[in-house]
Amino acid sequence: MKATYQIVCAFYLLFLTGCAVSVHQVQVSDFSDYVSISKGKDVSANTEQFVVFGFVDNVHYVEKAVQKLKRKCPRGKIIGITTEYMTELGFFSWKNKVYLKGRCIES
């Protein structure tokens, strides 16, 4: 009986306790300087914050994503920026993630 209980518990822990991902917000900036789709290039950047029991290791992860995006378009302007905030849940931990995408228009 004890071995059966252990097998059932192991099965539960391995296969029934999965992760979940939830998208919290999606925001889009304006396309003030609209140009042809053939001009410019798509750029993107992402970062994440790892949290265990509410303790975080990176409190500036959004700012780092913005800096990464700016570095990909050093001599231009980024328009139509899409920002996605999401959380990936784990066992007593989770990851806050941010994805930035935009269109780099060279000056």
Coordinates of C-alpha atoms in Angstrom, one line a residue:
M1 CA 0.0 0.0 0.0
K2 CA 2.8 2.4 0.9
A3 CA 4.6 1.8 -2.5
T4 CA 1.3 2.5 -4.4
Y5 CA 0.9 5.7 -2.4
Q6 CA 4.4 6.8 -3.3
I7 CA 3.9 6.0 -7.0
V8 CA 0.7 8.0 -7.1
C9 CA 2.4 11.0 -5.4
A10 CA 5.4 10.8 -7.7
F11 CA 3.0 10.7 -10.7
Y12 CA 1.1 13.7 -9.4
L13 CA 4.2 15.7 -8.8
L14 CA 5.7 14.9 -12.2
F15 CA 2.7 15.2 -14.5
L16 CA -0.1 17.1 -12.9
T17 CA 1.7 20.1 -11.4
G18 CA 2.6 22.1 -14.6
C19 CA 3.3 25.7 -15.3
A20 CA 0.9 28.4 -16.5
V21 CA 1.5 31.6 -18.4
S22 CA -0.8 34.6 -18.2
V23 CA -0.6 37.8 -20.3
H24 CA -1.4 40.8 -18.1
Q25 CA -1.2 43.7 -20.5
V26 CA -0.5 44.5 -24.1
Q27 CA 0.0 48.1 -25.1
V28 CA 0.8 49.7 -28.5
S29 CA 2.3 53.1 -29.1
D30 CA 1.3 55.4 -31.9
F31 CA 2.6 55.4 -35.5
S32 CA 3.1 59.1 -35.7
D33 CA 5.6 59.1 -38.5
Y34 CA 3.9 56.5 -40.8
V35 CA 6.2 55.3 -43.6
S36 CA 6.0 52.6 -46.1
I37 CA 6.2 49.0 -44.8
S38 CA 9.3 48.5 -47.0
K39 CA 11.2 51.1 -45.0
G40 CA 12.8 50.3 -41.7
K41 CA 13.2 47.1 -39.9
D42 CA 11.5 45.2 -37.1
V43 CA 13.3 45.2 -33.7
S44 CA 12.5 43.4 -30.5
A45 CA 13.9 42.9 -27.0
N46 CA 12.9 41.0 -24.0
T47 CA 13.9 40.6 -20.3
E48 CA 12.6 38.7 -17.3
Q49 CA 12.5 39.0 -13.5
F50 CA 12.8 35.7 -11.5
V51 CA 10.8 35.7 -8.2
V52 CA 11.0 33.0 -5.5
F53 CA 8.6 33.3 -2.5
G54 CA 8.2 37.0 -3.3
F55 CA 11.9 37.7 -3.4
V56 CA 13.2 39.3 -6.6
D57 CA 16.6 39.3 -8.2
N58 CA 16.2 42.0 -10.8
V59 CA 14.0 45.1 -10.2
H60 CA 15.1 47.0 -13.4
Y61 CA 14.1 44.4 -16.0
V62 CA 11.7 46.7 -17.9
E63 CA 14.4 49.4 -18.1
K64 CA 16.9 46.9 -19.4
A65 CA 14.4 45.8 -22.1
V66 CA 14.0 49.4 -23.2
Q67 CA 17.8 49.9 -23.4
K68 CA 18.2 46.7 -25.4
L69 CA 15.5 47.9 -27.9
K70 CA 17.2 51.4 -28.2
R71 CA 20.6 49.7 -28.9
K72 CA 19.0 47.9 -31.9
C73 CA 18.1 51.2 -33.5
P74 CA 21.0 53.6 -32.6
R75 CA 20.6 56.1 -35.5
G76 CA 16.8 56.0 -35.9
K77 CA 13.4 56.3 -34.3
I78 CA 11.3 53.4 -33.1
I79 CA 7.6 53.6 -33.9
G80 CA 4.7 51.3 -33.2
I81 CA 6.1 49.8 -30.0
T82 CA 4.2 46.9 -28.7
T83 CA 4.7 46.0 -25.0
E84 CA 3.6 42.7 -23.6
Y85 CA 3.7 42.0 -19.8
M86 CA 3.3 38.4 -18.8
T87 CA 3.9 36.0 -15.9
E88 CA 5.1 32.4 -16.2
L89 CA 4.2 30.5 -13.0
G90 CA 6.3 27.7 -11.5
F91 CA 6.6 25.8 -8.3
F92 CA 6.8 28.4 -5.5
S93 CA 8.3 30.8 -8.1
W94 CA 7.4 32.8 -11.2
K95 CA 9.0 34.9 -13.9
N96 CA 7.7 38.3 -14.9
K97 CA 8.5 38.8 -18.5
V98 CA 8.3 41.9 -20.8
Y99 CA 8.5 41.7 -24.6
L100 CA 9.0 44.9 -26.6
K101 CA 8.6 45.0 -30.4
G102 CA 8.7 48.0 -32.8
R103 CA 9.7 49.3 -36.2
C104 CA 13.1 51.1 -36.5
I105 CA 13.0 53.9 -39.0
E106 CA 16.5 55.1 -39.9
S107 CA 17.0 58.9 -39.9

